[in-house]
Amino acid sequence: MKPHPPDIATMRDVIDRLLDPDALAAGAFPPASSDLEMLTLQLRGHVALMLPEVRQAAERLPRESIPRYCALISVVEARERLRAEPTRRYGGPPGYARRLARTLNALCNHWEALTRVSTSHS
């Protein structure tokens, strides 16, 4: 039985709540504290879900593959981001949530590119 692919559309919806350029350009305020906590938990969960997905997709490519290398570096960076805590120096909880959103966005991009590459080489 083949496992279900990650729900990238749902992940991108969460990402857009923090990184939507149209909302930011319109001067939107950051989410309320309780919303921010929920979004941060969602982002952390999505990043944790995507780590093995991206790693496995990358490892299907040849060792000398540049997309493989880039994706695996992104996985390492995402693990570090999950270990990090919000700090005032980098924007506190809203800044941390935005960094998680950018991390998740990168993982989604890698997964989409890698699964497209690996299915075309099968």
PDB file of C-alpha atoms in Angstrom:
ATOM      1  CA  MET A   1       0.000   0.000   0.000  1.00  0.00           C
ATOM      2  CA  LYS A   2       1.476   3.320  -1.109  1.00  0.00           C
ATOM      3  CA  PRO A   3       1.424   6.063   1.566  1.00  0.00           C
ATOM      4  CA  HIS A   4      -0.473   9.270   0.885  1.00  0.00           C
ATOM      5  CA  PRO A   5       1.660  12.206  -0.263  1.00  0.00           C
ATOM      6  CA  PRO A   6       1.939  15.215   2.049  1.00  0.00           C
ATOM      7  CA  ASP A   7      -0.878  17.754   1.799  1.00  0.00           C
ATOM      8  CA  ILE A   8       1.205  20.526   0.246  1.00  0.00           C
ATOM      9  CA  ALA A   9      -1.840  22.736  -0.420  1.00  0.00           C
ATOM     10  CA  THR A  10      -2.739  22.822   3.280  1.00  0.00           C
ATOM     11  CA  MET A  11       0.873  23.545   4.195  1.00  0.00           C
ATOM     12  CA  ARG A  12       1.017  26.392   1.688  1.00  0.00           C
ATOM     13  CA  ASP A  13      -2.178  27.872   3.180  1.00  0.00           C
ATOM     14  CA  VAL A  14      -0.481  28.024   6.588  1.00  0.00           C
ATOM     15  CA  ILE A  15       2.676  29.482   5.027  1.00  0.00           C
ATOM     16  CA  ASP A  16       0.630  32.157   3.250  1.00  0.00           C
ATOM     17  CA  ARG A  17      -0.954  33.284   6.513  1.00  0.00           C
ATOM     18  CA  LEU A  18       2.484  34.478   7.604  1.00  0.00           C
ATOM     19  CA  LEU A  19       4.298  35.215   4.354  1.00  0.00           C
ATOM     20  CA  ASP A  20       1.590  36.413   1.959  1.00  0.00           C
ATOM     21  CA  PRO A  21       3.236  39.384   0.196  1.00  0.00           C
ATOM     22  CA  ASP A  22      -0.142  40.959  -0.633  1.00  0.00           C
ATOM     23  CA  ALA A  23      -1.218  40.962   3.006  1.00  0.00           C
ATOM     24  CA  LEU A  24       2.145  42.318   4.144  1.00  0.00           C
ATOM     25  CA  ALA A  25       2.096  45.038   1.483  1.00  0.00           C
ATOM     26  CA  ALA A  26      -1.360  46.110   2.646  1.00  0.00           C
ATOM     27  CA  GLY A  27       0.044  46.682   6.146  1.00  0.00           C
ATOM     28  CA  ALA A  28      -1.587  43.650   7.729  1.00  0.00           C
ATOM     29  CA  PHE A  29      -0.917  43.159  11.390  1.00  0.00           C
ATOM     30  CA  PRO A  30       0.752  39.995  12.642  1.00  0.00           C
ATOM     31  CA  PRO A  31      -1.681  37.329  13.871  1.00  0.00           C
ATOM     32  CA  ALA A  32      -3.041  37.650  17.401  1.00  0.00           C
ATOM     33  CA  SER A  33      -1.035  35.852  20.070  1.00  0.00           C
ATOM     34  CA  SER A  34      -3.341  32.813  20.279  1.00  0.00           C
ATOM     35  CA  ASP A  35      -3.472  32.553  16.463  1.00  0.00           C
ATOM     36  CA  LEU A  36       0.292  32.889  16.288  1.00  0.00           C
ATOM     37  CA  GLU A  37       0.745  30.051  18.795  1.00  0.00           C
ATOM     38  CA  MET A  38      -1.590  27.820  16.771  1.00  0.00           C
ATOM     39  CA  LEU A  39       0.152  28.714  13.492  1.00  0.00           C
ATOM     40  CA  THR A  40       3.561  28.049  15.043  1.00  0.00           C
ATOM     41  CA  LEU A  41       2.438  24.631  16.268  1.00  0.00           C
ATOM     42  CA  GLN A  42       1.023  23.837  12.828  1.00  0.00           C
ATOM     43  CA  LEU A  43       4.238  24.939  11.152  1.00  0.00           C
ATOM     44  CA  ARG A  44       6.364  22.876  13.535  1.00  0.00           C
ATOM     45  CA  GLY A  45       4.196  19.821  12.846  1.00  0.00           C
ATOM     46  CA  HIS A  46       4.326  20.317   9.088  1.00  0.00           C
ATOM     47  CA  VAL A  47       8.111  20.798   9.137  1.00  0.00           C
ATOM     48  CA  ALA A  48       8.504  17.627  11.223  1.00  0.00           C
ATOM     49  CA  LEU A  49       6.312  15.751   8.731  1.00  0.00           C
ATOM     50  CA  MET A  50       8.243  17.016   5.709  1.00  0.00           C
ATOM     51  CA  LEU A  51      11.733  16.248   7.050  1.00  0.00           C
ATOM     52  CA  PRO A  52      11.618  12.491   6.334  1.00  0.00           C
ATOM     53  CA  GLU A  53       9.623  13.018   3.128  1.00  0.00           C
ATOM     54  CA  VAL A  54      12.238  15.328   1.628  1.00  0.00           C
ATOM     55  CA  ARG A  55      15.142  13.227   2.911  1.00  0.00           C
ATOM     56  CA  GLN A  56      13.713  10.044   1.392  1.00  0.00           C
ATOM     57  CA  ALA A  57      12.952  11.757  -1.921  1.00  0.00           C
ATOM     58  CA  ALA A  58      16.478  13.209  -2.038  1.00  0.00           C
ATOM     59  CA  GLU A  59      18.114   9.892  -1.244  1.00  0.00           C
ATOM     60  CA  ARG A  60      16.517   8.323  -4.324  1.00  0.00           C
ATOM     61  CA  LEU A  61      18.729  10.517  -6.517  1.00  0.00           C
ATOM     62  CA  PRO A  62      22.378   9.779  -7.340  1.00  0.00           C
ATOM     63  CA  ARG A  63      24.875  10.843  -4.659  1.00  0.00           C
ATOM     64  CA  GLU A  64      26.459  13.463  -6.936  1.00  0.00           C
ATOM     65  CA  SER A  65      23.086  15.082  -7.728  1.00  0.00           C
ATOM     66  CA  ILE A  66      22.932  18.808  -6.952  1.00  0.00           C
ATOM     67  CA  PRO A  67      19.162  18.721  -6.177  1.00  0.00           C
ATOM     68  CA  ARG A  68      19.868  15.880  -3.719  1.00  0.00           C
ATOM     69  CA  TYR A  69      22.604  17.879  -2.011  1.00  0.00           C
ATOM     70  CA  CYS A  70      20.483  21.059  -1.782  1.00  0.00           C
ATOM     71  CA  ALA A  71      17.476  19.193  -0.390  1.00  0.00           C
ATOM     72  CA  LEU A  72      19.556  17.382   2.239  1.00  0.00           C
ATOM     73  CA  ILE A  73      21.113  20.692   3.344  1.00  0.00           C
ATOM     74  CA  SER A  74      17.593  22.096   3.653  1.00  0.00           C
ATOM     75  CA  VAL A  75      16.629  19.132   5.860  1.00  0.00           C
ATOM     76  CA  VAL A  76      19.592  19.811   8.167  1.00  0.00           C
ATOM     77  CA  GLU A  77      18.689  23.503   8.371  1.00  0.00           C
ATOM     78  CA  ALA A  78      15.035  22.645   9.083  1.00  0.00           C
ATOM     79  CA  ARG A  79      16.065  20.383  11.976  1.00  0.00           C
ATOM     80  CA  GLU A  80      18.073  23.247  13.423  1.00  0.00           C
ATOM     81  CA  ARG A  81      15.105  25.583  13.023  1.00  0.00           C
ATOM     82  CA  LEU A  82      12.916  23.147  14.976  1.00  0.00           C
ATOM     83  CA  ARG A  83      15.477  23.107  17.803  1.00  0.00           C
ATOM     84  CA  ALA A  84      15.595  26.903  17.929  1.00  0.00           C
ATOM     85  CA  GLU A  85      13.453  29.039  20.204  1.00  0.00           C
ATOM     86  CA  PRO A  86      11.922  32.452  19.546  1.00  0.00           C
ATOM     87  CA  THR A  87      14.292  35.249  20.528  1.00  0.00           C
ATOM     88  CA  ARG A  88      13.691  38.966  20.867  1.00  0.00           C
ATOM     89  CA  ARG A  89      16.758  39.621  18.704  1.00  0.00           C
ATOM     90  CA  TYR A  90      15.097  37.975  15.700  1.00  0.00           C
ATOM     91  CA  GLY A  91      11.564  39.287  16.072  1.00  0.00           C
ATOM     92  CA  GLY A  92      10.302  37.172  18.969  1.00  0.00           C
ATOM     93  CA  PRO A  93       7.455  34.694  18.341  1.00  0.00           C
ATOM     94  CA  PRO A  94       6.260  36.370  15.086  1.00  0.00           C
ATOM     95  CA  GLY A  95       9.791  36.288  13.666  1.00  0.00           C
ATOM     96  CA  TYR A  96      10.221  32.660  14.671  1.00  0.00           C
ATOM     97  CA  ALA A  97       6.907  31.729  13.024  1.00  0.00           C
ATOM     98  CA  ARG A  98       7.931  33.503   9.806  1.00  0.00           C
ATOM     99  CA  ARG A  99      11.275  31.650   9.803  1.00  0.00           C
ATOM    100  CA  LEU A 100       9.408  28.361  10.241  1.00  0.00           C
ATOM    101  CA  ALA A 101       7.097  29.329   7.372  1.00  0.00           C
ATOM    102  CA  ARG A 102      10.075  30.031   5.094  1.00  0.00           C
ATOM    103  CA  THR A 103      11.630  26.712   6.155  1.00  0.00           C
ATOM    104  CA  LEU A 104       8.426  24.809   5.408  1.00  0.00           C
ATOM    105  CA  ASN A 105       8.119  26.597   2.068  1.00  0.00           C
ATOM    106  CA  ALA A 106      11.643  25.480   1.127  1.00  0.00           C
ATOM    107  CA  LEU A 107      10.892  21.877   2.150  1.00  0.00           C
ATOM    108  CA  CYS A 108       7.677  21.888   0.084  1.00  0.00           C
ATOM    109  CA  ASN A 109       9.561  23.280  -2.917  1.00  0.00           C
ATOM    110  CA  HIS A 110      12.255  20.612  -2.593  1.00  0.00           C
ATOM    111  CA  TRP A 111       9.700  17.821  -2.195  1.00  0.00           C
ATOM    112  CA  GLU A 112       7.759  18.952  -5.260  1.00  0.00           C
ATOM    113  CA  ALA A 113      10.925  19.249  -7.353  1.00  0.00           C
ATOM    114  CA  LEU A 114      12.352  15.938  -6.147  1.00  0.00           C
ATOM    115  CA  THR A 115       9.189  13.938  -6.635  1.00  0.00           C
ATOM    116  CA  ARG A 116       8.836  15.412 -10.126  1.00  0.00           C
ATOM    117  CA  VAL A 117      12.481  14.468 -10.875  1.00  0.00           C
ATOM    118  CA  SER A 118      12.282  10.983  -9.359  1.00  0.00           C
ATOM    119  CA  THR A 119       9.065  10.081 -11.211  1.00  0.00           C
ATOM    120  CA  SER A 120      10.532  11.228 -14.519  1.00  0.00           C
ATOM    121  CA  HIS A 121      13.609   9.000 -13.988  1.00  0.00           C
ATOM    122  CA  SER A 122      11.627   5.868 -13.068  1.00  0.00           C
TER     123      SER A 122
END
